[in-house]
Coordinates of C-alpha atoms in Angstrom, one line a residue:
M1 CA 3.1 96.0 145.5
K2 CA 3.7 91.6 144.8
K3 CA -0.3 91.4 145.8
I4 CA -1.4 93.4 142.7
I5 CA 1.2 91.0 139.7
N6 CA -1.1 88.3 140.9
A7 CA -3.6 90.2 140.0
V8 CA -2.6 91.7 136.7
V9 CA -4.0 89.5 134.0
L10 CA -7.3 89.5 135.5
I11 CA -7.9 93.1 135.6
A12 CA -5.8 93.3 132.8
V13 CA -9.1 93.2 130.0
F14 CA -10.3 96.4 132.4
M15 CA -7.4 98.2 133.0
F16 CA -6.6 98.1 129.2
A17 CA -10.0 99.5 127.5
S18 CA -10.4 101.4 124.0
C19 CA -10.4 104.7 125.6
N20 CA -13.7 106.5 124.6
Q21 CA -16.7 108.1 125.2
E22 CA -16.9 105.5 127.4
Y23 CA -14.8 103.7 129.5
T24 CA -16.3 100.8 129.8
N25 CA -14.3 96.7 129.6
P26 CA -15.8 95.9 126.6
S27 CA -16.0 92.2 127.6
S28 CA -19.1 92.1 129.2
A29 CA -18.8 88.0 130.4
T30 CA -15.1 88.7 132.1
Q31 CA -16.5 92.2 133.1
T32 CA -20.1 89.3 135.1
Q33 CA -17.7 87.0 136.9
V34 CA -15.2 89.7 137.8
V35 CA -17.3 91.3 139.8
S36 CA -19.4 88.2 141.0
D37 CA -17.9 88.6 144.9
V38 CA -15.6 89.8 147.5
I39 CA -12.1 88.3 145.8
G40 CA -13.1 89.5 142.3
L41 CA -13.8 92.7 144.5
I42 CA -10.4 93.0 146.3
T43 CA -8.9 92.0 142.3
I44 CA -9.6 95.3 141.4
A45 CA -9.3 97.3 143.6
N46 CA -5.5 96.0 144.1
G47 CA -5.6 96.6 140.2
L48 CA -6.7 100.9 140.5
S49 CA -3.5 101.0 142.7
F50 CA -1.3 99.0 140.2
K51 CA -2.8 101.8 137.4
Y52 CA -2.8 104.3 139.0
S53 CA 1.2 104.3 140.7
I54 CA 3.3 101.8 138.0
S55 CA 4.4 102.5 134.9
R56 CA 5.0 105.6 133.0
L57 CA 1.6 105.9 131.6
S58 CA -0.1 106.4 135.7
P59 CA -1.1 109.3 137.0
N60 CA 2.4 108.8 139.6
Y61 CA 4.1 109.2 136.3
T62 CA 1.8 112.2 134.2
I63 CA 1.0 114.6 137.2
P64 CA 3.5 115.2 138.8
T65 CA 5.6 116.1 134.4
T66 CA 2.8 117.1 133.0
S67 CA 2.3 120.8 135.7
G68 CA 6.0 120.6 136.5
L69 CA 7.2 120.5 132.7
L70 CA 3.6 123.9 133.0
T71 CA 5.8 125.5 135.3
K72 CA 8.9 124.6 135.4
E73 CA 9.9 122.5 139.3
L74 CA 11.5 120.5 135.3
L75 CA 13.2 120.5 132.9
V76 CA 13.4 118.0 129.5
L77 CA 16.9 117.0 129.3
N78 CA 16.6 115.7 125.7
A79 CA 14.4 117.3 123.3
G80 CA 13.7 113.6 120.9
N81 CA 11.2 112.9 124.5
T82 CA 8.9 115.0 122.1
D83 CA 4.9 115.3 124.1
E84 CA 7.4 115.8 127.0
Q85 CA 9.3 118.6 124.6
N86 CA 5.8 120.2 123.8
L87 CA 5.0 120.1 127.6
F88 CA 8.3 122.1 128.6
L89 CA 7.1 124.8 125.7
G90 CA 3.8 125.2 126.8
G91 CA 1.4 127.8 124.8
A92 CA 1.0 126.1 121.8
S93 CA 2.4 123.6 121.1
V94 CA 0.5 121.7 123.6
L95 CA -1.7 119.5 121.4
G96 CA -4.7 117.3 121.1
N97 CA -1.7 114.6 120.3
N98 CA 0.6 115.6 123.7
G99 CA 1.0 111.0 124.3
V100 CA 2.0 112.5 127.9
I101 CA -1.8 114.5 128.0
S102 CA -3.3 111.5 126.7
N103 CA -2.2 109.3 129.2
L104 CA -3.5 111.2 131.8
W105 CA -6.4 111.9 131.3
N106 CA -7.4 107.8 129.8
Q107 CA -6.1 106.5 133.2
C108 CA -6.9 109.0 135.0
N109 CA -11.2 107.9 133.7
L110 CA -10.0 104.2 133.5
I111 CA -8.8 104.1 137.1
R112 CA -12.8 105.7 138.0
S113 CA -14.5 103.2 136.0
N114 CA -12.6 100.7 137.4
A115 CA -13.3 102.1 140.8
D116 CA -17.0 102.5 139.8
L117 CA -17.6 99.1 139.1
I118 CA -16.8 98.2 143.1
L119 CA -18.9 101.3 144.5
S120 CA -22.2 99.8 141.8
N121 CA -21.4 95.6 143.6
L122 CA -20.9 96.5 147.4
K123 CA -23.9 95.1 148.4
I124 CA -21.6 91.6 147.0
A125 CA -20.0 92.8 150.7
S126 CA -22.5 90.5 153.0
D127 CA -19.4 92.0 156.8
Q128 CA -20.0 95.7 156.6
G129 CA -15.9 95.9 158.2
M130 CA -15.5 94.5 153.5
K131 CA -17.5 96.6 152.2
G132 CA -17.0 100.2 154.2
A133 CA -13.6 98.4 153.1
L134 CA -13.5 99.0 149.6
Q135 CA -15.4 101.8 149.5
A136 CA -12.8 104.1 150.8
H137 CA -10.9 102.5 148.3
A138 CA -12.0 102.7 145.8
S139 CA -13.6 106.4 147.0
I140 CA -10.3 107.4 146.6
F141 CA -9.2 106.6 143.4
K142 CA -12.3 108.0 142.2
A143 CA -11.7 111.0 143.8
M144 CA -7.9 111.1 142.9
A145 CA -8.6 110.0 139.6
L146 CA -11.8 113.5 139.8
G147 CA -9.4 115.8 141.4
N148 CA -6.8 115.4 139.1
L149 CA -8.7 115.6 136.2
A150 CA -10.5 118.9 137.5
M151 CA -6.4 120.8 138.0
F152 CA -5.6 120.7 134.3
W153 CA -8.8 120.4 132.2
Q154 CA -11.6 123.9 132.4
Q155 CA -14.0 120.6 132.0
A156 CA -14.4 116.4 132.4
P157 CA -16.5 113.7 132.8
I158 CA -18.1 112.4 136.0
V159 CA -19.9 109.9 134.9
N160 CA -19.7 107.2 132.1
G161 CA -21.8 106.9 128.4
T162 CA -23.5 103.6 126.8
S163 CA -22.4 102.3 124.0
A164 CA -23.0 103.9 121.2
T165 CA -23.5 99.5 119.8
Q166 CA -27.0 99.9 122.4
A167 CA -30.1 102.0 121.3
G168 CA -29.9 105.5 122.3
G169 CA -26.7 105.2 123.5
T170 CA -25.3 108.2 124.8
S171 CA -21.5 109.7 124.3
A172 CA -19.9 111.5 128.5
P173 CA -21.5 114.2 129.3
F174 CA -18.8 116.9 130.5
V175 CA -19.1 119.6 133.6
D176 CA -17.2 122.2 134.8
R177 CA -14.4 121.7 136.8
I178 CA -15.7 122.9 139.9
A179 CA -19.0 120.1 139.5
V180 CA -15.6 117.5 138.6
L181 CA -14.1 119.0 142.4
N182 CA -17.4 119.1 144.3
E183 CA -18.6 115.1 143.1
A184 CA -15.0 113.9 144.0
I185 CA -15.6 116.0 147.9
S186 CA -18.7 113.9 148.6
I187 CA -18.1 111.2 147.4
L188 CA -14.8 111.1 149.5
E189 CA -17.2 112.4 152.2
A190 CA -20.0 109.1 151.6
A191 CA -17.1 106.6 151.8
R192 CA -15.5 108.1 155.1
T193 CA -19.3 107.2 156.9
E194 CA -19.3 104.1 155.6
L195 CA -16.2 103.2 157.2
A196 CA -17.1 104.5 161.1
K197 CA -19.6 101.7 160.9
A198 CA -17.0 98.7 161.7
P199 CA -13.0 98.5 161.7
I200 CA -12.3 97.4 158.8
S201 CA -12.0 93.6 157.3
P202 CA -9.3 91.3 159.1
D203 CA -10.1 89.7 154.9
F204 CA -9.7 93.0 153.4
S205 CA -6.3 94.2 155.2
A206 CA -5.7 90.4 153.9
G207 CA -6.2 90.4 150.4
I208 CA -5.7 94.6 150.0
V209 CA -1.7 96.7 149.2
P210 CA -1.0 97.6 151.6
G211 CA 0.1 101.3 152.4
I212 CA -3.4 103.3 152.7
D213 CA -4.6 104.3 156.0
Y214 CA -7.8 105.1 154.8
L215 CA -9.7 107.7 156.8
N216 CA -7.0 110.1 157.5
T217 CA -6.5 109.7 153.0
I218 CA -10.0 110.6 152.9
N219 CA -10.5 113.2 155.2
A220 CA -6.7 114.8 153.4
L221 CA -8.6 114.3 150.6
I222 CA -11.7 116.1 150.7
S223 CA -9.1 119.6 153.0
R224 CA -7.5 119.5 149.2
Y225 CA -10.2 119.6 146.5
A226 CA -12.6 121.5 149.5
L227 CA -10.0 124.4 148.8
M228 CA -9.9 123.7 144.8
A229 CA -13.0 124.5 144.8
G230 CA -13.4 127.4 147.1
D231 CA -15.0 126.1 149.6
N232 CA -12.6 126.9 153.3
D233 CA -15.6 126.1 155.3
K234 CA -15.1 122.3 154.7
A235 CA -11.1 123.1 153.3
L236 CA -10.0 123.5 156.9
S237 CA -12.9 121.1 159.1
A238 CA -11.7 118.8 156.5
A239 CA -7.8 119.5 157.7
N240 CA -8.2 118.8 161.4
L241 CA -9.7 115.6 161.5
V242 CA -5.9 114.1 160.1
S243 CA -3.7 112.5 161.8
L244 CA -0.6 114.4 161.8
A245 CA 1.8 111.9 163.7
T246 CA 5.3 111.2 162.8
T247 CA 4.0 107.6 162.9
V248 CA 1.3 108.7 160.0
K249 CA 2.0 107.6 156.0
S250 CA 0.0 106.7 153.7
E251 CA 1.9 105.9 150.5
F252 CA 2.1 103.5 147.5
R253 CA 5.4 101.1 148.1
H254 CA 6.7 100.1 145.7
D255 CA 9.9 97.3 144.7
D256 CA 12.3 95.8 141.5
L257 CA 8.9 94.5 139.6
T258 CA 6.1 97.8 140.6
R259 CA 8.4 100.3 140.5
N260 CA 8.0 104.2 141.6
A261 CA 7.3 105.6 138.2
L262 CA 8.6 108.1 138.1
F263 CA 12.2 107.5 140.1
E264 CA 12.0 104.6 137.1
S265 CA 11.5 106.9 134.0
S266 CA 13.4 110.5 134.8
F267 CA 15.3 110.3 137.9
G268 CA 16.8 107.9 137.4
N269 CA 18.8 108.5 134.7
R270 CA 19.8 111.5 132.7
N271 CA 17.4 111.6 129.5
V272 CA 13.8 112.5 130.6
T273 CA 13.3 115.0 132.6
E274 CA 15.7 116.7 135.8
P275 CA 14.6 119.4 137.7
F276 CA 14.8 122.9 137.2
N277 CA 17.3 124.1 139.2
T278 CA 18.3 124.3 142.7
Q279 CA 15.2 127.2 144.2
F280 CA 12.3 125.2 143.5
S281 CA 11.8 127.3 140.1
L282 CA 10.7 130.7 142.5
P283 CA 10.9 134.4 141.7
T284 CA 14.3 135.5 143.2
A285 CA 11.5 137.2 146.0
L286 CA 9.8 133.9 146.9
Q287 CA 13.3 132.0 147.1
T288 CA 14.0 130.2 150.0
P289 CA 17.6 130.1 152.4
A290 CA 20.6 128.8 150.9
N291 CA 20.4 125.8 155.4
D292 CA 16.4 125.1 153.9
G293 CA 16.6 122.5 154.8
R294 CA 14.1 120.3 152.1
R295 CA 16.8 122.1 149.7
A296 CA 19.0 118.4 150.6
F297 CA 15.7 116.5 151.1
F298 CA 14.5 116.9 147.1
Y299 CA 17.3 118.1 145.2
S300 CA 20.4 115.5 144.5
A301 CA 24.5 116.7 144.9
G302 CA 24.0 116.6 141.2
G303 CA 27.4 116.1 139.3
T304 CA 26.4 112.3 137.4
L305 CA 23.5 112.3 139.1
N306 CA 19.6 113.6 138.0
L307 CA 19.4 116.2 140.9
G308 CA 15.4 115.3 141.0
R309 CA 17.7 111.6 142.0
A310 CA 16.1 112.3 146.7
S311 CA 13.1 112.5 149.0
F312 CA 11.2 110.6 146.8
F313 CA 12.5 109.3 144.0
T314 CA 16.1 106.7 145.0
S315 CA 14.9 103.8 143.5
N316 CA 12.5 101.9 142.1
S317 CA 11.5 101.0 145.1
S318 CA 10.7 104.6 147.4
V319 CA 7.9 104.9 148.4
L320 CA 5.5 107.9 147.5
P321 CA 3.3 109.4 150.0
I322 CA -0.5 110.1 148.6
Y323 CA 0.2 113.1 150.7
R324 CA 1.6 114.6 152.1
A325 CA 1.4 115.6 155.9
G326 CA 2.5 119.6 155.2
E327 CA -0.2 119.2 153.0
V328 CA -2.4 119.8 155.7
T329 CA -1.1 122.6 157.8
L330 CA -0.7 124.6 155.0
N331 CA -4.7 123.9 154.0
K332 CA -5.3 125.2 156.9
A333 CA -3.4 128.2 156.6
E334 CA -4.8 129.0 153.4
A335 CA -8.2 128.4 155.0
F336 CA -7.6 130.8 157.6
A337 CA -6.6 133.7 155.5
R338 CA -8.5 133.7 153.2
K339 CA -11.9 133.8 155.2
N340 CA -9.3 136.6 156.7
D341 CA -8.1 135.0 160.6
L342 CA -4.6 135.9 160.1
A343 CA -3.3 134.8 163.7
N344 CA -3.9 131.3 162.8
A345 CA -3.1 131.8 160.1
T346 CA 0.5 132.8 160.4
T347 CA 0.1 130.3 163.3
E348 CA -0.3 127.2 160.8
L349 CA 2.2 128.6 158.7
N350 CA 5.3 128.9 161.0
K351 CA 4.5 124.5 162.2
I352 CA 5.8 124.6 158.6
L353 CA 8.7 126.9 158.6
Q354 CA 9.9 126.3 162.4
K355 CA 9.7 122.8 161.8
L356 CA 12.3 120.0 162.2
P357 CA 12.9 116.9 159.9
A358 CA 12.4 114.4 162.9
A359 CA 7.8 116.5 163.1
D360 CA 7.7 114.9 159.7
S361 CA 6.8 111.8 158.6
Y362 CA 9.1 112.0 156.1
G363 CA 11.9 113.8 157.5
I364 CA 11.5 117.2 154.9
G365 CA 11.8 120.0 157.0
A366 CA 12.1 123.8 156.7
N367 CA 14.5 124.9 160.3
Q368 CA 13.7 128.3 159.6
P369 CA 12.3 130.9 161.2
A370 CA 9.1 132.1 162.3
Y371 CA 7.4 134.3 159.7
S372 CA 8.5 138.4 159.6
G373 CA 6.3 139.3 157.2
E374 CA 3.6 142.3 156.6
N375 CA -0.1 141.1 158.9
T376 CA -1.7 141.5 155.4
P377 CA -3.5 138.7 153.3
G378 CA -2.1 139.1 150.5
A379 CA 1.6 138.8 152.6
I380 CA 0.8 136.2 154.1
L381 CA -1.2 133.8 150.7
D382 CA 1.9 134.9 149.5
E383 CA 4.7 133.1 151.7
I384 CA 1.9 129.6 151.7
Y385 CA 2.4 129.4 147.9
K386 CA 5.7 129.9 147.8
Q387 CA 6.0 126.9 151.2
R388 CA 3.9 124.4 149.0
C389 CA 5.6 125.0 145.6
I390 CA 8.9 123.6 148.2
E391 CA 6.9 121.7 150.1
L392 CA 4.9 119.7 148.1
Y393 CA 7.6 119.9 145.7
L394 CA 6.4 117.2 142.7
T395 CA 3.2 116.4 144.0
G396 CA 1.6 117.7 140.5
M397 CA -0.3 120.1 142.2
R398 CA 2.2 123.6 141.3
L399 CA -0.3 124.2 137.8
E400 CA -4.2 124.1 140.8
D401 CA -1.7 126.8 143.1
S402 CA -0.6 129.3 140.1
R403 CA -3.9 129.6 139.1
R404 CA -5.5 129.7 142.1
F405 CA -3.1 132.0 144.5
G406 CA -4.0 134.0 141.2
R407 CA 0.4 134.0 140.3
P408 CA 1.4 136.2 137.5
A409 CA 1.3 134.1 134.1
S410 CA 4.6 133.6 133.4
E411 CA 5.2 131.2 135.6
R412 CA 3.1 128.8 133.5
S413 CA 3.2 127.9 130.0
R414 CA -0.6 127.5 129.8
N415 CA -3.7 127.5 132.5
F416 CA -5.4 124.6 130.7
L417 CA -5.0 122.1 128.8
P418 CA -6.7 120.8 125.5
Y419 CA -8.7 117.7 125.8
P420 CA -7.0 114.5 123.7
F421 CA -7.5 113.5 120.1
S422 CA -8.5 110.1 121.6
E423 CA -12.4 111.7 123.3
R424 CA -13.2 114.8 120.7
D425 CA -12.7 111.9 118.0
N426 CA -15.0 109.2 119.5
N427 CA -17.0 111.5 122.0
P428 CA -18.7 114.9 120.0
N429 CA -19.9 116.7 124.0
T430 CA -16.0 117.5 123.8
P431 CA -15.6 121.5 124.3
A432 CA -14.2 123.5 122.7
D433 CA -9.6 123.9 123.7
P434 CA -8.5 126.7 126.0
A435 CA -7.0 128.7 124.4
I436 CA -3.5 128.7 126.4

């Protein structure tokens, strides 16, 4: 991540712009300067990685924290952390002035907007290998930003408004969450096509922050968002294109300057949040045996240490996967189950249940017996949900999964979030807040 530090001053004007309905940089002169050549585009691309992954403002903090508190994956250790405490309480305690959800909303919209700066200036790159790589990088971050918004809000903008100071200026329009997910999928599919035209440019690889496997990440994200949108065929097709070899990793990399956000803010201390329990906050009927290898992977031994100081959150320099191989396999299992192909659903499910740590890129392995429950869609989907809660612990997808699988409302304290005041105060198109 050290390459990012050198770019911070240059990208700051993009990344810390006012969070209003435009989501644009107020300094057009600086914007023109930065996007005038390939080096400028790479700088913005590195800025996307920085913005997404570093600090308590970033999605890598706000996504798992928001979902974790609303679904009781996490508890609050110090009620003086008012925004986190209100998320834990849920319901009417979560208001539009909540700092965690405001950061989630604003940062994702800024990432989306800045990714568009790259996507709208790809003509600057004359080399196809550079163009395809830039498009892939920007598309991944734009898609993740959109996907995050769709996981937590019923509607969101997918384009910027125009400046109110300009004649005919308009505020950013909202579309429903399925349209947001479909936009993310479309962006990724276009990037996949462009990426296939030429090998990634060595100049791009030399200038970009390392860690992302572009093609596998694109297909994994298409599978993720297609599943959320209810397109099981597309989810399955994309998942089948992802390599699950243990050598394949796609991750955010950190060090003592560019720190792992959740470790730095929460799990490196015992002051903010901590895992609710060591059973993945699952109801009794879905709990996993004590010898499930993932319990030792995801939880520390406790004592004076935060229970979450394990897995991907053991130090400032802990890597954080962009996707986990287990997600891809469980996407297949769910898609098959929803298509009533129970035999194939069970086959994929057993790959998770019987997986040994050595068979996973990051050492996640249940080492449990094969599925022996009822051979019905409902029973198999319940088991898939259980395995997603464990295998994808603290990825921030628990709230989305809880809704999609029709889990009891008692297992989450909200369905969707209210819109931040920072949006409502600046954009008259902001919808009414959901009841809960």
